[in-house]
Tab-separated table of N, CA and C in Angstrom:
chain	number	residue	atom	x	y	z
F	217	MET	N	0.844	-1.174	0.000
F	217	MET	CA	0.000	0.000	0.000
F	217	MET	C	0.892	1.241	0.000
F	218	SER	N	0.602	2.197	-0.860
F	218	SER	CA	1.401	3.422	-0.915
F	218	SER	C	0.681	4.536	-0.164
F	219	LEU	N	1.471	5.482	0.320
F	219	LEU	CA	0.920	6.609	1.067
F	219	LEU	C	0.695	7.784	0.135
F	220	ASN	N	-0.402	8.494	0.323
F	220	ASN	CA	-0.550	9.739	-0.419
F	220	ASN	C	0.242	10.811	0.309
F	221	SER	N	0.330	12.008	-0.260
F	221	SER	CA	1.184	13.045	0.319
F	221	SER	C	0.743	13.444	1.727
F	222	ASN	N	-0.568	13.470	1.997
F	222	ASN	CA	-1.040	13.822	3.337
F	222	ASN	C	-0.650	12.763	4.362
F	223	GLN	N	-0.743	11.481	3.974
F	223	GLN	CA	-0.362	10.408	4.889
F	223	GLN	C	1.142	10.425	5.141
F	224	ALA	N	1.904	10.709	4.112
F	224	ALA	CA	3.362	10.753	4.261
F	224	ALA	C	3.767	11.877	5.208
F	225	LEU	N	3.080	13.007	5.107
F	225	LEU	CA	3.388	14.124	5.996
F	225	LEU	C	3.020	13.806	7.439
F	226	ALA	N	2.033	12.935	7.620
F	226	ALA	CA	1.585	12.587	8.961
F	226	ALA	C	2.353	11.401	9.547
F	227	ALA	N	3.394	10.947	8.884
F	227	ALA	CA	4.173	9.804	9.376
F	227	ALA	C	4.724	10.114	10.757
F	228	PRO	N	4.779	9.100	11.619
F	228	PRO	CA	5.288	9.341	12.973
F	228	PRO	C	6.729	9.822	12.955
F	229	PRO	N	7.100	10.729	13.899
F	229	PRO	CA	8.448	11.291	13.934
F	229	PRO	C	9.538	10.234	14.019
F	230	GLN	N	9.302	9.122	14.765
F	230	GLN	CA	10.342	8.111	14.872
F	230	GLN	C	10.633	7.466	13.524
F	231	ALA	N	9.647	7.342	12.647
F	231	ALA	CA	9.881	6.775	11.320
F	231	ALA	C	10.778	7.692	10.508
F	232	MET	N	10.586	9.004	10.654
F	232	MET	CA	11.418	9.949	9.922
F	232	MET	C	12.840	9.956	10.466
F	233	LYS	N	13.000	9.811	11.779
F	233	LYS	CA	14.333	9.809	12.371
F	233	LYS	C	15.167	8.649	11.863
F	234	VAL	N	14.548	7.495	11.674
F	234	VAL	CA	15.288	6.340	11.173
F	234	VAL	C	15.860	6.649	9.805
F	235	SER	N	15.052	7.215	8.911
F	235	SER	CA	15.555	7.509	7.573
F	235	SER	C	16.591	8.625	7.594
F	236	GLU	N	16.449	9.603	8.526
F	236	GLU	CA	17.426	10.681	8.618
F	236	GLU	C	18.779	10.174	9.097
F	237	SER	N	18.787	9.170	9.970
F	237	SER	CA	20.048	8.707	10.533
F	237	SER	C	20.660	7.550	9.753
F	238	THR	N	19.929	6.993	8.820
F	238	THR	CA	20.460	5.899	8.023
F	238	THR	C	21.411	6.459	6.974
F	239	PRO	N	22.656	5.960	6.957
F	239	PRO	CA	23.594	6.455	5.941
F	239	PRO	C	23.077	6.194	4.532
F	240	LYS	N	23.252	7.171	3.691
F	240	LYS	CA	22.793	7.098	2.309
F	240	LYS	C	23.870	6.443	1.457
F	241	ASP	N	23.447	5.718	0.453
F	241	ASP	CA	24.393	5.151	-0.505
F	241	ASP	C	24.790	6.281	-1.455
F	242	PRO	N	26.079	6.672	-1.483
F	242	PRO	CA	26.506	7.791	-2.337
F	242	PRO	C	26.146	7.603	-3.812
F	243	ALA	N	26.044	6.359	-4.253
F	243	ALA	CA	25.715	6.102	-5.659
F	243	ALA	C	24.294	6.534	-6.003
F	244	THR	N	23.444	6.691	-4.999
F	244	THR	CA	22.057	7.086	-5.254
F	244	THR	C	21.859	8.602	-5.243
F	245	ILE	N	22.900	9.342	-4.890
F	245	ILE	CA	22.799	10.804	-4.838
F	245	ILE	C	22.993	11.364	-6.245
F	246	PRO	N	22.119	12.268	-6.686
F	246	PRO	CA	22.261	12.832	-8.031
F	246	PRO	C	23.625	13.513	-8.217
F	247	ALA	N	24.194	13.336	-9.390
F	247	ALA	CA	25.491	13.959	-9.701
F	247	ALA	C	25.321	15.466	-9.821
F	248	HIS	N	26.364	16.187	-9.458
F	248	HIS	CA	26.387	17.641	-9.600
F	248	HIS	C	27.786	18.029	-10.042
F	249	PRO	N	27.918	18.907	-11.043
F	249	PRO	CA	29.256	19.244	-11.550
F	249	PRO	C	30.161	19.932	-10.528
F	250	SER	N	29.598	20.512	-9.483
F	250	SER	CA	30.400	21.224	-8.482
F	250	SER	C	30.664	20.404	-7.223
F	251	ILE	N	30.131	19.187	-7.181
F	251	ILE	CA	30.279	18.340	-5.995
F	251	ILE	C	30.878	16.999	-6.387
F	252	LYS	N	31.864	16.591	-5.596
F	252	LYS	CA	32.448	15.259	-5.755
F	252	LYS	C	32.447	14.606	-4.376
F	253	PHE	N	32.314	13.283	-4.367
F	253	PHE	CA	32.340	12.553	-3.103
F	253	PHE	C	33.142	11.283	-3.294
F	254	PHE	N	34.139	11.098	-2.437
F	254	PHE	CA	34.963	9.894	-2.498
F	254	PHE	C	35.488	9.600	-1.100
F	255	SER	N	35.303	8.384	-0.666
F	255	SER	CA	35.857	7.917	0.607
F	255	SER	C	35.526	8.877	1.763
F	256	HIS	N	34.265	9.204	1.898
F	256	HIS	CA	33.736	10.065	2.963
F	256	HIS	C	34.186	11.527	2.868
F	257	THR	N	34.844	11.903	1.775
F	257	THR	CA	35.264	13.295	1.585
F	257	THR	C	34.351	13.970	0.568
F	258	LEU	N	33.725	15.035	1.009
F	258	LEU	CA	32.846	15.838	0.170
F	258	LEU	C	33.652	17.023	-0.347
F	259	THR	N	33.744	17.154	-1.663
F	259	THR	CA	34.462	18.266	-2.280
F	259	THR	C	33.447	19.157	-2.982
F	260	ILE	N	33.457	20.430	-2.623
F	260	ILE	CA	32.549	21.413	-3.220
F	260	ILE	C	33.403	22.490	-3.859
F	261	GLU	N	33.215	22.694	-5.153
F	261	GLU	CA	33.987	23.702	-5.885
F	261	GLU	C	33.029	24.722	-6.480
F	262	LEU	N	33.064	25.935	-5.942
F	262	LEU	CA	32.203	27.007	-6.435
F	262	LEU	C	33.003	27.890	-7.375
F	263	ASP	N	32.537	28.021	-8.587
F	263	ASP	CA	33.225	28.851	-9.572
F	263	ASP	C	32.304	29.992	-9.966
F	264	PHE	N	32.552	31.157	-9.374
F	264	PHE	CA	31.757	32.335	-9.693
F	264	PHE	C	32.334	33.093	-10.883
F	265	ALA	N	33.456	32.618	-11.416
F	265	ALA	CA	34.112	33.264	-12.554
F	265	ALA	C	34.351	32.232	-13.654
F	266	PRO	N	33.279	31.716	-14.244
F	266	PRO	CA	33.460	30.678	-15.260
F	266	PRO	C	34.125	31.224	-16.518
F	267	LYS	N	34.757	30.322	-17.228
F	267	LYS	CA	35.371	30.700	-18.503
F	267	LYS	C	34.267	30.964	-19.524
F	268	ILE	N	34.627	31.608	-20.614
F	268	ILE	CA	33.655	31.918	-21.667
F	268	ILE	C	32.996	30.624	-22.137
F	269	GLY	N	31.673	30.638	-22.193
F	269	GLY	CA	30.922	29.471	-22.629
F	269	GLY	C	30.501	28.552	-21.489
F	270	GLN	N	31.042	28.770	-20.296
F	270	GLN	CA	30.657	27.967	-19.138
F	270	GLN	C	29.637	28.729	-18.299
F	271	GLU	N	28.842	27.977	-17.582
F	271	GLU	CA	27.844	28.574	-16.695
F	271	GLU	C	28.429	28.725	-15.289
F	272	PRO	N	28.033	29.771	-14.553
F	272	PRO	CA	28.475	29.870	-13.156
F	272	PRO	C	27.825	28.762	-12.324
F	273	THR	N	28.381	28.514	-11.178
F	273	THR	CA	27.863	27.490	-10.277
F	273	THR	C	26.425	27.810	-9.877
F	274	ASP	N	25.562	26.801	-9.955
F	274	ASP	CA	24.163	26.948	-9.548
F	274	ASP	C	24.058	26.613	-8.060
F	275	ILE	N	24.036	27.634	-7.233
F	275	ILE	CA	24.049	27.460	-5.780
F	275	ILE	C	22.799	26.744	-5.280
F	276	SER	N	21.641	27.081	-5.818
F	276	SER	CA	20.405	26.466	-5.310
F	276	SER	C	20.425	24.951	-5.489
F	277	SER	N	21.006	24.469	-6.576
F	277	SER	CA	21.064	23.018	-6.769
F	277	SER	C	22.061	22.372	-5.805
F	278	ILE	N	23.124	23.086	-5.448
F	278	ILE	CA	24.073	22.562	-4.451
F	278	ILE	C	23.388	22.481	-3.090
F	279	VAL	N	22.700	23.547	-2.712
F	279	VAL	CA	22.006	23.582	-1.421
F	279	VAL	C	20.970	22.457	-1.346
F	280	ALA	N	20.337	22.146	-2.469
F	280	ALA	CA	19.334	21.077	-2.490
F	280	ALA	C	19.960	19.692	-2.318
F	281	ILE	N	21.166	19.499	-2.822
F	281	ILE	CA	21.815	18.182	-2.770
F	281	ILE	C	22.587	17.961	-1.470
F	282	LEU	N	23.123	18.997	-0.862
F	282	LEU	CA	23.974	18.835	0.328
F	282	LEU	C	23.349	18.002	1.453
F	283	PRO	N	22.050	18.106	1.731
F	283	PRO	CA	21.493	17.266	2.801
F	283	PRO	C	21.683	15.765	2.564
F	284	GLU	N	21.868	15.367	1.329
F	284	GLU	CA	22.085	13.948	1.014
F	284	GLU	C	23.376	13.419	1.639
F	285	TYR	N	24.311	14.316	1.941
F	285	TYR	CA	25.616	13.911	2.472
F	285	TYR	C	25.695	14.010	3.998
F	286	THR	N	24.597	14.379	4.639
F	286	THR	CA	24.587	14.637	6.079
F	286	THR	C	25.162	13.490	6.903
F	287	ASN	N	24.827	12.259	6.571
F	287	ASN	CA	25.246	11.116	7.383
F	287	ASN	C	26.433	10.347	6.821
F	288	ILE	N	27.012	10.816	5.718
F	288	ILE	CA	28.100	10.028	5.126
F	288	ILE	C	29.413	10.786	4.986
F	289	ALA	N	29.383	12.098	5.027
F	289	ALA	CA	30.622	12.876	4.878
F	289	ALA	C	31.298	13.047	6.236
F	290	THR	N	32.616	12.855	6.260
F	290	THR	CA	33.382	13.114	7.483
F	290	THR	C	34.468	14.156	7.237
F	291	SER	N	34.671	14.493	5.981
F	291	SER	CA	35.680	15.482	5.611
F	291	SER	C	35.104	16.343	4.489
F	292	VAL	N	35.393	17.639	4.530
F	292	VAL	CA	34.893	18.551	3.499
F	292	VAL	C	36.057	19.362	2.953
F	293	ARG	N	36.106	19.443	1.638
F	293	ARG	CA	37.030	20.345	0.943
F	293	ARG	C	36.155	21.332	0.185
F	294	PHE	N	36.356	22.601	0.466
F	294	PHE	CA	35.475	23.650	-0.045
F	294	PHE	C	36.333	24.706	-0.719
F	295	SER	N	36.107	24.944	-2.002
F	295	SER	CA	36.895	25.975	-2.679
F	295	SER	C	35.983	26.928	-3.442
F	296	ILE	N	36.443	28.175	-3.498
F	296	ILE	CA	35.705	29.221	-4.202
F	296	ILE	C	36.659	29.940	-5.139
F	297	ARG	N	36.199	30.155	-6.344
F	297	ARG	CA	36.913	30.999	-7.306
F	297	ARG	C	35.987	32.170	-7.595
F	298	ASP	N	36.436	33.370	-7.256
F	298	ASP	CA	35.601	34.562	-7.410
F	298	ASP	C	35.980	35.315	-8.683
F	299	VAL	N	35.095	36.196	-9.096
F	299	VAL	CA	35.361	37.020	-10.278
F	299	VAL	C	36.448	38.037	-9.955
F	300	PRO	N	37.209	38.464	-10.965
F	300	PRO	CA	38.208	39.515	-10.730
F	300	PRO	C	37.519	40.792	-10.250
F	301	PRO	N	38.194	41.563	-9.405
F	301	PRO	CA	37.587	42.777	-8.847
F	301	PRO	C	37.027	43.726	-9.908
F	302	ALA	N	37.681	43.837	-11.041
F	302	ALA	CA	37.224	44.762	-12.083
F	302	ALA	C	35.873	44.341	-12.667
F	303	MET	N	35.528	43.064	-12.557
F	303	MET	CA	34.274	42.553	-13.123
F	303	MET	C	33.196	42.382	-12.052
F	304	ASN	N	33.493	42.781	-10.841
F	304	ASN	CA	32.609	42.548	-9.714
F	304	ASN	C	31.711	43.754	-9.461
F	305	THR	N	30.428	43.499	-9.300
F	305	THR	CA	29.526	44.568	-8.868
F	305	THR	C	29.192	44.333	-7.401
F	306	ARG	N	28.859	45.380	-6.722
F	306	ARG	CA	28.514	45.280	-5.301
F	306	ARG	C	27.323	44.340	-5.098
F	307	GLU	N	26.326	44.485	-5.957
F	307	GLU	CA	25.122	43.653	-5.855
F	307	GLU	C	25.459	42.172	-6.038
F	308	ASP	N	26.255	41.862	-7.052
F	308	ASP	CA	26.635	40.465	-7.287
F	308	ASP	C	27.470	39.912	-6.138
F	309	HIS	N	28.352	40.745	-5.594
F	309	HIS	CA	29.176	40.306	-4.468
F	309	HIS	C	28.296	39.920	-3.280
F	310	PHE	N	27.292	40.727	-2.971
F	310	PHE	CA	26.406	40.416	-1.849
F	310	PHE	C	25.555	39.180	-2.131
F	311	LYS	N	25.201	38.947	-3.384
F	311	LYS	CA	24.477	37.719	-3.740
F	311	LYS	C	25.355	36.498	-3.476
F	312	ARG	N	26.640	36.606	-3.794
F	312	ARG	CA	27.552	35.488	-3.547
F	312	ARG	C	27.734	35.255	-2.044
F	313	ILE	N	27.777	36.325	-1.265
F	313	ILE	CA	27.882	36.176	0.191
F	313	ILE	C	26.664	35.412	0.720
F	314	GLU	N	25.482	35.763	0.258
F	314	GLU	CA	24.266	35.055	0.682
F	314	GLU	C	24.309	33.593	0.241
F	315	ALA	N	24.853	33.339	-0.941
F	315	ALA	CA	24.984	31.960	-1.426
F	315	ALA	C	25.892	31.150	-0.509
F	316	ILE	N	27.012	31.738	-0.113
F	316	ILE	CA	27.946	31.055	0.789
F	316	ILE	C	27.260	30.780	2.129
F	317	LYS	N	26.513	31.748	2.635
F	317	LYS	CA	25.799	31.552	3.904
F	317	LYS	C	24.846	30.361	3.811
F	318	SER	N	24.148	30.227	2.690
F	318	SER	CA	23.202	29.112	2.547
F	318	SER	C	23.935	27.771	2.497
F	319	ILE	N	25.119	27.757	1.919
F	319	ILE	CA	25.910	26.520	1.891
F	319	ILE	C	26.438	26.196	3.285
F	320	ILE	N	26.940	27.195	4.001
F	320	ILE	CA	27.439	26.983	5.368
F	320	ILE	C	26.318	26.438	6.252
F	321	LEU	N	25.113	26.963	6.083
F	321	LEU	CA	23.966	26.475	6.846
F	321	LEU	C	23.768	24.976	6.616
F	322	GLN	N	23.869	24.539	5.364
F	322	GLN	CA	23.726	23.111	5.056
F	322	GLN	C	24.902	22.301	5.596
F	323	LEU	N	26.114	22.835	5.468
F	323	LEU	CA	27.293	22.115	5.960
F	323	LEU	C	27.232	21.927	7.473
F	324	ASN	N	26.632	22.859	8.176
F	324	ASN	CA	26.500	22.732	9.628
F	324	ASN	C	25.605	21.566	10.032
F	325	ARG	N	24.863	21.030	9.110
F	325	ARG	CA	23.985	19.889	9.405
F	325	ARG	C	24.704	18.550	9.260
F	326	ILE	N	25.898	18.574	8.703
F	326	ILE	CA	26.664	17.330	8.578
F	326	ILE	C	27.144	16.950	9.971
F	327	ARG	N	26.843	15.739	10.390
F	327	ARG	CA	27.024	15.332	11.780
F	327	ARG	C	28.455	14.996	12.184
F	328	GLU	N	29.225	14.424	11.324
F	328	GLU	CA	30.511	13.838	11.725
F	328	GLU	C	31.720	14.487	11.057
F	329	ILE	N	31.737	15.792	10.893
F	329	ILE	CA	32.883	16.438	10.254
F	329	ILE	C	34.101	16.339	11.167
F	330	ARG	N	35.157	15.748	10.639
F	330	ARG	CA	36.417	15.656	11.383
F	330	ARG	C	37.456	16.618	10.824
F	331	HIS	N	37.280	16.989	9.554
F	331	HIS	CA	38.252	17.868	8.900
F	331	HIS	C	37.516	18.714	7.870
F	332	PHE	N	37.832	19.991	7.837
F	332	PHE	CA	37.230	20.907	6.866
F	332	PHE	C	38.341	21.795	6.335
F	333	GLN	N	38.533	21.754	5.032
F	333	GLN	CA	39.580	22.561	4.397
F	333	GLN	C	38.917	23.496	3.392
F	334	ALA	N	39.188	24.780	3.522
F	334	ALA	CA	38.638	25.770	2.601
F	334	ALA	C	39.777	26.425	1.834
F	335	LYS	N	39.501	26.738	0.577
F	335	LYS	CA	40.517	27.350	-0.275
F	335	LYS	C	39.845	28.442	-1.101
F	336	MET	N	40.424	29.629	-1.099
F	336	MET	CA	39.913	30.761	-1.867
F	336	MET	C	40.877	31.042	-2.995
F	337	LEU	N	40.406	30.958	-4.238
F	337	LEU	CA	41.234	31.220	-5.409
F	337	LEU	C	40.940	32.627	-5.908
F	338	ILE	N	41.947	33.488	-5.874
F	338	ILE	CA	41.778	34.876	-6.297
F	338	ILE	C	42.890	35.254	-7.264
F	339	ASP	N	42.648	36.306	-8.040
F	339	ASP	CA	43.645	36.664	-9.047
F	339	ASP	C	44.619	37.735	-8.578
F	340	THR	N	44.297	38.430	-7.505
F	340	THR	CA	45.201	39.428	-6.929
F	340	THR	C	45.001	39.424	-5.417
F	341	HIS	N	45.848	40.140	-4.714
F	341	HIS	CA	45.663	40.291	-3.265
F	341	HIS	C	44.522	41.279	-3.049
F	342	ASN	N	43.307	40.761	-2.980
F	342	ASN	CA	42.134	41.609	-2.871
F	342	ASN	C	41.271	41.107	-1.727
F	343	PHE	N	41.188	41.889	-0.665
F	343	PHE	CA	40.454	41.438	0.511
F	343	PHE	C	38.961	41.306	0.250
F	344	VAL	N	38.415	42.097	-0.660
F	344	VAL	CA	36.985	42.001	-0.963
F	344	VAL	C	36.654	40.584	-1.417
F	345	GLN	N	37.517	39.988	-2.233
F	345	GLN	CA	37.284	38.612	-2.660
F	345	GLN	C	37.388	37.653	-1.473
F	346	MET	N	38.341	37.879	-0.596
F	346	MET	CA	38.521	37.005	0.566
F	346	MET	C	37.320	37.049	1.508
F	347	LYS	N	36.573	38.152	1.498
F	347	LYS	CA	35.424	38.285	2.399
F	347	LYS	C	34.395	37.175	2.196
F	348	LEU	N	34.396	36.557	1.021
F	348	LEU	CA	33.464	35.456	0.794
F	348	LEU	C	33.696	34.328	1.793
F	349	MET	N	34.906	34.235	2.307
F	349	MET	CA	35.223	33.173	3.264
F	349	MET	C	34.917	33.562	4.711
F	350	ALA	N	34.485	34.784	4.957
F	350	ALA	CA	34.204	35.219	6.331
F	350	ALA	C	33.147	34.351	6.996
F	351	ASP	N	32.222	33.826	6.226
F	351	ASP	CA	31.154	33.017	6.812
F	351	ASP	C	31.630	31.669	7.322
F	352	LEU	N	32.881	31.308	7.065
F	352	LEU	CA	33.416	30.084	7.665
F	352	LEU	C	33.368	30.179	9.183
F	353	HIS	N	33.408	31.391	9.703
F	353	HIS	CA	33.333	31.569	11.155
F	353	HIS	C	31.964	31.178	11.694
F	354	GLY	N	31.015	30.929	10.802
F	354	GLY	CA	29.701	30.451	11.216
F	354	GLY	C	29.600	28.935	11.281
F	355	LEU	N	30.691	28.238	10.967
F	355	LEU	CA	30.675	26.780	11.055
F	355	LEU	C	30.558	26.350	12.513
F	356	VAL	N	29.778	25.302	12.764
F	356	VAL	CA	29.613	24.832	14.139
F	356	VAL	C	30.798	23.990	14.603
F	357	PHE	N	31.580	23.489	13.682
F	357	PHE	CA	32.783	22.750	14.066
F	357	PHE	C	33.959	23.680	13.834
F	358	ASN	N	34.994	23.571	14.651
F	358	ASN	CA	36.067	24.555	14.559
F	358	ASN	C	37.396	23.991	14.086
F	359	LYS	N	37.422	22.765	13.627
F	359	LYS	CA	38.669	22.208	13.092
F	359	LYS	C	38.680	22.415	11.575
F	360	TRP	N	38.876	23.651	11.159
F	360	TRP	CA	38.928	23.932	9.736
F	360	TRP	C	40.155	24.763	9.428
F	361	THR	N	40.589	24.659	8.181
F	361	THR	CA	41.731	25.445	7.722
F	361	THR	C	41.317	26.227	6.490
F	362	LEU	N	41.993	27.343	6.270
F	362	LEU	CA	41.727	28.192	5.115
F	362	LEU	C	43.040	28.496	4.422
F	363	ALA	N	43.036	28.349	3.113
F	363	ALA	CA	44.208	28.696	2.312
F	363	ALA	C	43.789	29.718	1.268
F	364	MET	N	44.718	30.588	0.927
F	364	MET	CA	44.490	31.608	-0.090
F	364	MET	C	45.388	31.261	-1.279
F	365	VAL	N	44.793	31.177	-2.454
F	365	VAL	CA	45.554	30.859	-3.653
F	365	VAL	C	45.465	32.057	-4.586
F	366	VAL	N	46.562	32.796	-4.701
F	366	VAL	CA	46.635	33.938	-5.605
F	366	VAL	C	47.298	33.436	-6.879
F	367	VAL	N	46.693	33.731	-8.022
F	367	VAL	CA	47.217	33.257	-9.303
F	367	VAL	C	48.698	33.590	-9.429
F	368	GLY	N	49.485	32.576	-9.752
F	368	GLY	CA	50.916	32.764	-9.974
F	368	GLY	C	51.766	32.735	-8.720
F	369	GLU	N	51.153	32.502	-7.558
F	369	GLU	CA	51.898	32.467	-6.297
F	369	GLU	C	51.643	31.141	-5.591
F	370	PRO	N	52.555	30.767	-4.688
F	370	PRO	CA	52.312	29.536	-3.921
F	370	PRO	C	51.107	29.691	-2.994
F	371	ILE	N	50.510	28.573	-2.638
F	371	ILE	CA	49.381	28.573	-1.709
F	371	ILE	C	49.835	29.112	-0.354
F	372	LYS	N	49.015	29.985	0.224
F	372	LYS	CA	49.315	30.546	1.548
F	372	LYS	C	48.214	30.129	2.515
F	373	ASN	N	48.602	29.493	3.600
F	373	ASN	CA	47.626	29.174	4.640
F	373	ASN	C	47.295	30.441	5.413
F	374	VAL	N	46.030	30.616	5.705
F	374	VAL	CA	45.593	31.743	6.520
F	374	VAL	C	45.563	31.227	7.959
F	375	GLU	N	46.550	31.630	8.721
F	375	GLU	CA	46.709	31.129	10.087
F	375	GLU	C	45.734	31.805	11.045
F	376	LYS	N	45.357	31.066	12.073
F	376	LYS	CA	44.485	31.621	13.115
F	376	LYS	C	45.173	32.832	13.741
F	377	ASP	N	44.420	33.882	13.936
F	377	ASP	CA	44.883	35.146	14.516
F	377	ASP	C	45.854	35.919	13.627
F	378	SER	N	45.989	35.518	12.359
F	378	SER	CA	46.795	36.313	11.427
F	378	SER	C	45.997	37.562	11.053
F	379	ALA	N	46.645	38.515	10.406
F	379	ALA	CA	45.971	39.761	10.024
F	379	ALA	C	44.757	39.480	9.134
F	380	ILE	N	44.907	38.571	8.170
F	380	ILE	CA	43.789	38.258	7.266
F	380	ILE	C	42.662	37.580	8.033
F	381	GLU	N	43.005	36.616	8.876
F	381	GLU	CA	41.973	35.890	9.621
F	381	GLU	C	41.227	36.829	10.561
F	382	LYS	N	41.940	37.743	11.198
F	382	LYS	CA	41.284	38.711	12.084
F	382	LYS	C	40.341	39.616	11.296
F	383	ARG	N	40.762	40.034	10.103
F	383	ARG	CA	39.878	40.872	9.276
F	383	ARG	C	38.635	40.090	8.865
F	384	LEU	N	38.794	38.804	8.556
F	384	LEU	CA	37.635	37.988	8.194
F	384	LEU	C	36.663	37.859	9.368
F	385	ARG	N	37.193	37.786	10.569
F	385	ARG	CA	36.369	37.702	11.775
F	385	ARG	C	35.751	39.038	12.135
F	386	GLY	N	36.275	40.113	11.543
F	386	GLY	CA	35.771	41.444	11.862
F	386	GLY	C	36.408	42.036	13.098
F	387	VAL	N	37.591	41.530	13.453
F	387	VAL	CA	38.298	42.024	14.647
F	387	VAL	C	39.142	43.209	14.271
């Protein structure tokens, strides 16, 4: 016997808890070009500066899929590539900040995060671009690292209490 939508909504809370806590088979999760999953590591790559002919990352579809990883991800790799400052509008920048906030909200629902690595890819030393990572301070788990990748330069880790990290925190 199948349930109609009203009966499904009226399902007892304990029945819903079982399905929420049951690990999902990663093979059943819809593919997304910005998300990869391997060996309990969830990789999210946001590209707000796509090459000519490519589409920018669709944030709403990422936010819709992230709950599927709630019970199976233990490590997250999160990277953002932002548009060059000359091509950035204030309105678009704030839209991207809201997009990051919605992703952080979903990531906070992942139960067993043991490691979180964030990487910001920028084309110059531009703090406005780095501000997209400020919402990492909203993560409920605190074992995360942030690296800054400036085109043509080696990767730089953003250390806790460094000048950049303090600016991101608003200190």
